[in-house]
PDB file of C-alpha atoms in Angstrom:
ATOM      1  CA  UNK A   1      59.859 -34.148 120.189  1.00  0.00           C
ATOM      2  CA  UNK A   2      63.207 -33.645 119.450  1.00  0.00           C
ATOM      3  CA  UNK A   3      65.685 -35.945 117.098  1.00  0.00           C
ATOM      4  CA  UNK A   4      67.886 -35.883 120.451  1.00  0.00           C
ATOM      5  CA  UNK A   5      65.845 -37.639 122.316  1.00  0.00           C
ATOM      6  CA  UNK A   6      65.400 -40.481 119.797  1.00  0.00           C
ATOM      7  CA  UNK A   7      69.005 -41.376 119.977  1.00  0.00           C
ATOM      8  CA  UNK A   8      70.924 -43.952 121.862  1.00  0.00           C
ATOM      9  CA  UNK A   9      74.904 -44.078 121.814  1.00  0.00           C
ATOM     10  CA  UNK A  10      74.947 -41.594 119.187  1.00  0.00           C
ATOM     11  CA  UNK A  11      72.338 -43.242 116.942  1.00  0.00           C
ATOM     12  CA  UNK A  12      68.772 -42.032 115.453  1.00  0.00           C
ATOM     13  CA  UNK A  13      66.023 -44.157 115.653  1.00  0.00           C
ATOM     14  CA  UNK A  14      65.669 -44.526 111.747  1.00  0.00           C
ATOM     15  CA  UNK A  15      69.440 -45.620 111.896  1.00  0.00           C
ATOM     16  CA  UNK A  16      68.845 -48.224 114.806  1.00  0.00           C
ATOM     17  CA  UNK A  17      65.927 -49.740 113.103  1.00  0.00           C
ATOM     18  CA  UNK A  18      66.756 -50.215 109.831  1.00  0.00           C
ATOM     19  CA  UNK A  19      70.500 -52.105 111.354  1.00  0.00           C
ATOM     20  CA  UNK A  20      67.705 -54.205 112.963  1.00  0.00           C
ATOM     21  CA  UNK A  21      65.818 -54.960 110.058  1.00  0.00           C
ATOM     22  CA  UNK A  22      69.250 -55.624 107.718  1.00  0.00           C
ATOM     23  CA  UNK A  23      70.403 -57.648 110.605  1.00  0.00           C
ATOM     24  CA  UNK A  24      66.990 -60.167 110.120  1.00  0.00           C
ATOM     25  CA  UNK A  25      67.202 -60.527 106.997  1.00  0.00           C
ATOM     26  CA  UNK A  26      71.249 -61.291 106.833  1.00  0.00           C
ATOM     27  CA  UNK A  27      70.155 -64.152 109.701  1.00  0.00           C
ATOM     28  CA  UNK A  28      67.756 -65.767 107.969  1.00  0.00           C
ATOM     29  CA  UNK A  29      68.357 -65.132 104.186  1.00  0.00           C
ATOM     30  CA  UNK A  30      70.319 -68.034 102.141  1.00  0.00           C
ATOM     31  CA  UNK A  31      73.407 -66.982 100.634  1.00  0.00           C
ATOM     32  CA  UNK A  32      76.236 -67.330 103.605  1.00  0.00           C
ATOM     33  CA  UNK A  33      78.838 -66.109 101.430  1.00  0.00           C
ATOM     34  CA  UNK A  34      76.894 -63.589  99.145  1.00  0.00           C
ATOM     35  CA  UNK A  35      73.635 -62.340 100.667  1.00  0.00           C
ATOM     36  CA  UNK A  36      73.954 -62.159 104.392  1.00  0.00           C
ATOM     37  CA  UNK A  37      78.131 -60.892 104.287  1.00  0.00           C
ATOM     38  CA  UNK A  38      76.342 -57.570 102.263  1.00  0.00           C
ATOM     39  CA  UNK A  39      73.433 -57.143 104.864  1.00  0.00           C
ATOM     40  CA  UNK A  40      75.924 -57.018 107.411  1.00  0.00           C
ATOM     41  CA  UNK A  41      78.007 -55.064 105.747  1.00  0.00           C
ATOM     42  CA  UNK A  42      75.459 -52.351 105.517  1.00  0.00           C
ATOM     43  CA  UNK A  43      75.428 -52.951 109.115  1.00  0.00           C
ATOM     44  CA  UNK A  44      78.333 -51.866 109.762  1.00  0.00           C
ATOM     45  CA  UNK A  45      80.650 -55.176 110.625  1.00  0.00           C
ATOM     46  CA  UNK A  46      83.943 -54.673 108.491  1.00  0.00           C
ATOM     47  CA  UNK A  47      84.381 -58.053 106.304  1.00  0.00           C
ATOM     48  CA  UNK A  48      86.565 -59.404 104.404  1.00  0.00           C
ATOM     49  CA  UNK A  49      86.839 -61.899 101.372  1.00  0.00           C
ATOM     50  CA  UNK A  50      85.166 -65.238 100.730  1.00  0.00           C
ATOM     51  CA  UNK A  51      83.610 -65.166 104.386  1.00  0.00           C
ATOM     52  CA  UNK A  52      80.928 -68.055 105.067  1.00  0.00           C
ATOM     53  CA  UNK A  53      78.443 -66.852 107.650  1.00  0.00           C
ATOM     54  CA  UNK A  54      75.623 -69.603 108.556  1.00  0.00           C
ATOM     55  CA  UNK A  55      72.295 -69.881 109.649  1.00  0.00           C
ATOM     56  CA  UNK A  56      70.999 -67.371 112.269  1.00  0.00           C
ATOM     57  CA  UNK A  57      74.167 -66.408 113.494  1.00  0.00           C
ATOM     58  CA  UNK A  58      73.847 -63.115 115.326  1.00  0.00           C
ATOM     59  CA  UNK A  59      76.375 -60.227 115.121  1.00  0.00           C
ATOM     60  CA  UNK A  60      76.147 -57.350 117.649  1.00  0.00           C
ATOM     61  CA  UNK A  61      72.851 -55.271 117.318  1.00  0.00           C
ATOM     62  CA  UNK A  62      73.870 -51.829 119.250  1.00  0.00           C
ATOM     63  CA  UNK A  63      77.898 -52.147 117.994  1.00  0.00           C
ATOM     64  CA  UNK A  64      77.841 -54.062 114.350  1.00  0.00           C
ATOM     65  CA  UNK A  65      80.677 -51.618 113.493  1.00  0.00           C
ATOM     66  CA  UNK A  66      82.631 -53.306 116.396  1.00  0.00           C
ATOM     67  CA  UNK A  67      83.185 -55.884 114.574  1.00  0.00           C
ATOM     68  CA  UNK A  68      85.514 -57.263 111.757  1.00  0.00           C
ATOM     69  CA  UNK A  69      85.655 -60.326 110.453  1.00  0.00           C
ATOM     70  CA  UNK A  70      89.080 -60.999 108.389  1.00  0.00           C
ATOM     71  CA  UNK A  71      89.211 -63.094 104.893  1.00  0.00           C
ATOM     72  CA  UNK A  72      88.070 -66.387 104.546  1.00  0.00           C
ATOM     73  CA  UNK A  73      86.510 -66.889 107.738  1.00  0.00           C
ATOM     74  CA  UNK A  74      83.902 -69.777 108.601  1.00  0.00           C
ATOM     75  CA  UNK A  75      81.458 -68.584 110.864  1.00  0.00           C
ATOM     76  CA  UNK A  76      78.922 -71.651 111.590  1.00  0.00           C
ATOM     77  CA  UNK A  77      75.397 -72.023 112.262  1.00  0.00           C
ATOM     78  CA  UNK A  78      74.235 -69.953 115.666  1.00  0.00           C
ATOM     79  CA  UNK A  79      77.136 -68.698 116.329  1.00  0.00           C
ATOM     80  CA  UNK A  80      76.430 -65.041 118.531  1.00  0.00           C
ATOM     81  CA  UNK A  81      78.526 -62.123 118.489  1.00  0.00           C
ATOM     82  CA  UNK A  82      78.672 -59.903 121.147  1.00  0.00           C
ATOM     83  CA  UNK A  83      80.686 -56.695 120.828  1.00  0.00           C
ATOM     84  CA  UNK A  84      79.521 -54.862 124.364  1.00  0.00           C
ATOM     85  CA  UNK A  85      78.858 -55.252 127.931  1.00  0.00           C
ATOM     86  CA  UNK A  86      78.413 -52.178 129.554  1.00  0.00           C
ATOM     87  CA  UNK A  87      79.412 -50.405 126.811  1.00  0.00           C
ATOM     88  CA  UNK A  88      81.197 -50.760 123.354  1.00  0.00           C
ATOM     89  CA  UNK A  89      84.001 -52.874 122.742  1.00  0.00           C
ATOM     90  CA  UNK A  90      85.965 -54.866 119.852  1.00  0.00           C
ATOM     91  CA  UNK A  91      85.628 -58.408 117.862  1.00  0.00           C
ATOM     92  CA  UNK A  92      88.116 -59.109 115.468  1.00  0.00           C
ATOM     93  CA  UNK A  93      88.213 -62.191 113.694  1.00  0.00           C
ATOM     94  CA  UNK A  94      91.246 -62.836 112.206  1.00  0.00           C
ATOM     95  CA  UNK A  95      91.549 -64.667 108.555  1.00  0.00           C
ATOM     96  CA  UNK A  96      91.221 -68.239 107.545  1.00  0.00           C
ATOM     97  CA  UNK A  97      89.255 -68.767 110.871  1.00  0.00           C
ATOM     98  CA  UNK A  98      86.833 -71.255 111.915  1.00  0.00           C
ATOM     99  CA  UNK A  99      83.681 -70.248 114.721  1.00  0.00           C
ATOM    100  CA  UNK A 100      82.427 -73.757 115.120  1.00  0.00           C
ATOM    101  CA  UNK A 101      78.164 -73.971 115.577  1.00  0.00           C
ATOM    102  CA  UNK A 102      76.266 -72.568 118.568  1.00  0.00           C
ATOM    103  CA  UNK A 103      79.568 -70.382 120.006  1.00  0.00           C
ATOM    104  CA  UNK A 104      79.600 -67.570 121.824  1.00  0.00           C
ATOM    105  CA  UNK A 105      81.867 -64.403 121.329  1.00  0.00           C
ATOM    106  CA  UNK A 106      81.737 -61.899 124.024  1.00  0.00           C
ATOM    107  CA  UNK A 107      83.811 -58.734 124.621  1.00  0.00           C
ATOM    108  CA  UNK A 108      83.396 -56.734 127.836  1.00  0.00           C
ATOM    109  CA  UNK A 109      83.941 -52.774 127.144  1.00  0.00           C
ATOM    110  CA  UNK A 110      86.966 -50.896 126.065  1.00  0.00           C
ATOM    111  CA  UNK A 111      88.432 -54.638 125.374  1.00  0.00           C
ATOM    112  CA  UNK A 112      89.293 -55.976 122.270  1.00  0.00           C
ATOM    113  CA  UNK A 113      88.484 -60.168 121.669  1.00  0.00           C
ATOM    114  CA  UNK A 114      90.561 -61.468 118.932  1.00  0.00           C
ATOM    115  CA  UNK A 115      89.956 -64.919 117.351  1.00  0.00           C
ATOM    116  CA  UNK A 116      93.565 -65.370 115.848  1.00  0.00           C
ATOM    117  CA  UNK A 117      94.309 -65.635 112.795  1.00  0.00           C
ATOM    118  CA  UNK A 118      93.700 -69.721 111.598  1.00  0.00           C
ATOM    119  CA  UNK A 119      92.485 -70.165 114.980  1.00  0.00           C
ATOM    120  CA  UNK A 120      89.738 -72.650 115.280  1.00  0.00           C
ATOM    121  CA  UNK A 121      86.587 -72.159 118.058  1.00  0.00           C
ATOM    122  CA  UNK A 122      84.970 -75.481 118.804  1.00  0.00           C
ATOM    123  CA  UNK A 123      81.700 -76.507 118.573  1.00  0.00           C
ATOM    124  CA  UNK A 124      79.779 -74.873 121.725  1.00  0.00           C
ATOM    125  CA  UNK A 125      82.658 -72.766 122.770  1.00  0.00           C
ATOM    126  CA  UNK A 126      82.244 -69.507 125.198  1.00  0.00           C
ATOM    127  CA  UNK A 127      84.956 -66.994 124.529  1.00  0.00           C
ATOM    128  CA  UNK A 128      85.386 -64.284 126.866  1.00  0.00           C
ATOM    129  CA  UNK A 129      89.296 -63.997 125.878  1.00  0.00           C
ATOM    130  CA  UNK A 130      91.866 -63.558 122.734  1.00  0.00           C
ATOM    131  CA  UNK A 131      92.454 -66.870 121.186  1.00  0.00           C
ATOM    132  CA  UNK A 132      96.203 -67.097 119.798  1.00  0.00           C
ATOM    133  CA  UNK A 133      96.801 -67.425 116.087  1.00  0.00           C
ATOM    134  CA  UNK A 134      96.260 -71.210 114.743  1.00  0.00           C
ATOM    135  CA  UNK A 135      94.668 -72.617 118.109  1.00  0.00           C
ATOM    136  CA  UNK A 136      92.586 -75.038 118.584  1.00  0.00           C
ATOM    137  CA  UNK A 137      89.850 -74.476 121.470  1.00  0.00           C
ATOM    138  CA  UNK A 138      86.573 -76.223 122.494  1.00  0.00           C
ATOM    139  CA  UNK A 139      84.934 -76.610 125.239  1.00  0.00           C
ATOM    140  CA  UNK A 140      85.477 -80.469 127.847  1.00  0.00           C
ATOM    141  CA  UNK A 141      83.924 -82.789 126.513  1.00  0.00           C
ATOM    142  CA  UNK A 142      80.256 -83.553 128.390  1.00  0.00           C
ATOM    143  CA  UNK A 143      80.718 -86.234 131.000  1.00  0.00           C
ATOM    144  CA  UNK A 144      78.194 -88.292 133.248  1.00  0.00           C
ATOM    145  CA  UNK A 145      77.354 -86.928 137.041  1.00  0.00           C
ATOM    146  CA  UNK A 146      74.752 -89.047 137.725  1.00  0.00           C
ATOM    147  CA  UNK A 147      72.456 -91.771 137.535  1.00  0.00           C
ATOM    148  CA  UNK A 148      68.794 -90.784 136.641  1.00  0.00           C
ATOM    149  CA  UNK A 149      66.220 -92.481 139.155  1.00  0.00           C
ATOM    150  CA  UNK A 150      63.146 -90.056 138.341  1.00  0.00           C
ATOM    151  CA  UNK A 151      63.104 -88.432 134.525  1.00  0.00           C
ATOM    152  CA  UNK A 152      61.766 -85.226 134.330  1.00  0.00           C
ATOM    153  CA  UNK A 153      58.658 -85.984 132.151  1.00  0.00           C
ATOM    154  CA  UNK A 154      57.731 -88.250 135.140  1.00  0.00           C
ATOM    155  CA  UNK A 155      58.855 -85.881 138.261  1.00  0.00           C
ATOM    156  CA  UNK A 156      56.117 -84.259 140.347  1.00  0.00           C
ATOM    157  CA  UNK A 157      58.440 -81.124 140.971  1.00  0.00           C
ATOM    158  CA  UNK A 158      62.161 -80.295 140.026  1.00  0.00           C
ATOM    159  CA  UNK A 159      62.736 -81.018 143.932  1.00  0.00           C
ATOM    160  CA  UNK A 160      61.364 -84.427 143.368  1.00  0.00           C
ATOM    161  CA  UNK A 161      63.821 -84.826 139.757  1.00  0.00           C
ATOM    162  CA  UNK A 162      66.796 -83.503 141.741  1.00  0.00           C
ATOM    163  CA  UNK A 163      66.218 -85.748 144.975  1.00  0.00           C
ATOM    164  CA  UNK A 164      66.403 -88.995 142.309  1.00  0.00           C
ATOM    165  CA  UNK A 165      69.571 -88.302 140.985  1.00  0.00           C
ATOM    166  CA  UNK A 166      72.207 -90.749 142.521  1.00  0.00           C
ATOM    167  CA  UNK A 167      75.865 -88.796 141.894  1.00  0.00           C
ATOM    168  CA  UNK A 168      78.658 -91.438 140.224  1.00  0.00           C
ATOM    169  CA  UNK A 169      81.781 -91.844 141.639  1.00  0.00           C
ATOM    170  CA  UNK A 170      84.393 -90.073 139.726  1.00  0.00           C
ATOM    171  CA  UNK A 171      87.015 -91.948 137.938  1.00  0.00           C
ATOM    172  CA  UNK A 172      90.531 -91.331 139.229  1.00  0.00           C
ATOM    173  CA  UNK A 173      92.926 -91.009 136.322  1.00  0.00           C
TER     174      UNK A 173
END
């Protein structure tokens, strides 16, 4: 066969795996500012100075070089990257800024998503849009729908769970 047919947006196989392979390791690998910054360096993600990147946190596996990560940033445990949908498109991450644990980055094609610079992402956060320089986001906080009649270890079904619930009345403010 030919090397053409081995590649995908303009990359060999060899080249494809080995980002896959660099990308495991800099996941699960101690050193967040030392070890996993070079594996994804060799990746391809641009990044800058002093960056803390935590447990499994997962930069873009088809676009790593779609991503840059400015000086001093904080990137928590589980946070995910996600530099295309439907094709390729930009994460920048602007210095001094904090991704709080399990967020989610994700940039649509031919967009760029910027995380401004001293920005801070809250714990849980989905972005889907540019967050302004030295902002504070997070998600609302969790709040209670309904009473529980049936727990789900104890349900028959999911029909018979759902059909126990007992919706609270919402508090006017």
């Amino acid at each position: 066969m030919e090397e053409a047919e081995f590649k995908v947006h303009g990359k060999s196989l060899f080249s494809r795996i080995g980002n896959r392979v660099f990308h495991l390791l800099a996941r699960f690998l101690p050193g967040s500012k030392t070890t996993r910054p070079f594996f994804h360096r060799l990746r391809g993600v641009k990044i800058g100075k002093d960056v803390f990147i935590g447990d499994d946190v997962y930069l873009d596996n088809e676009f790593p070089e779609a991503i840059e990560i400015g000086d001093n940033v904080q990137m928590s445990i589980r946070t995910i990257v996600v530099a295309h949908t439907r094709g390729a498109g930009r994460v920048i991450i602007g210095k001094d800024a904090f991704i709080g644990p399990n967020s989610v980055l994700v940039c649509g094609a031919g967009r760029t998503l910027r995380i401004g610079e001293g920005a801070v992402v809250g714990a849980g956060s989905i972005i889907t849009k540019s967050v302004p320089p030295r902002i504070y986001v997070a998600p609302p906080p969790v709040e209670a729908l309904a009473k529980v009649t049936v727990p789900i270890p104890l349900a028959n079904s999911m029909e018979h769970f759902w059909s126990g619930l007992v919706l609270l009345e919402k508090k006017k403010s």
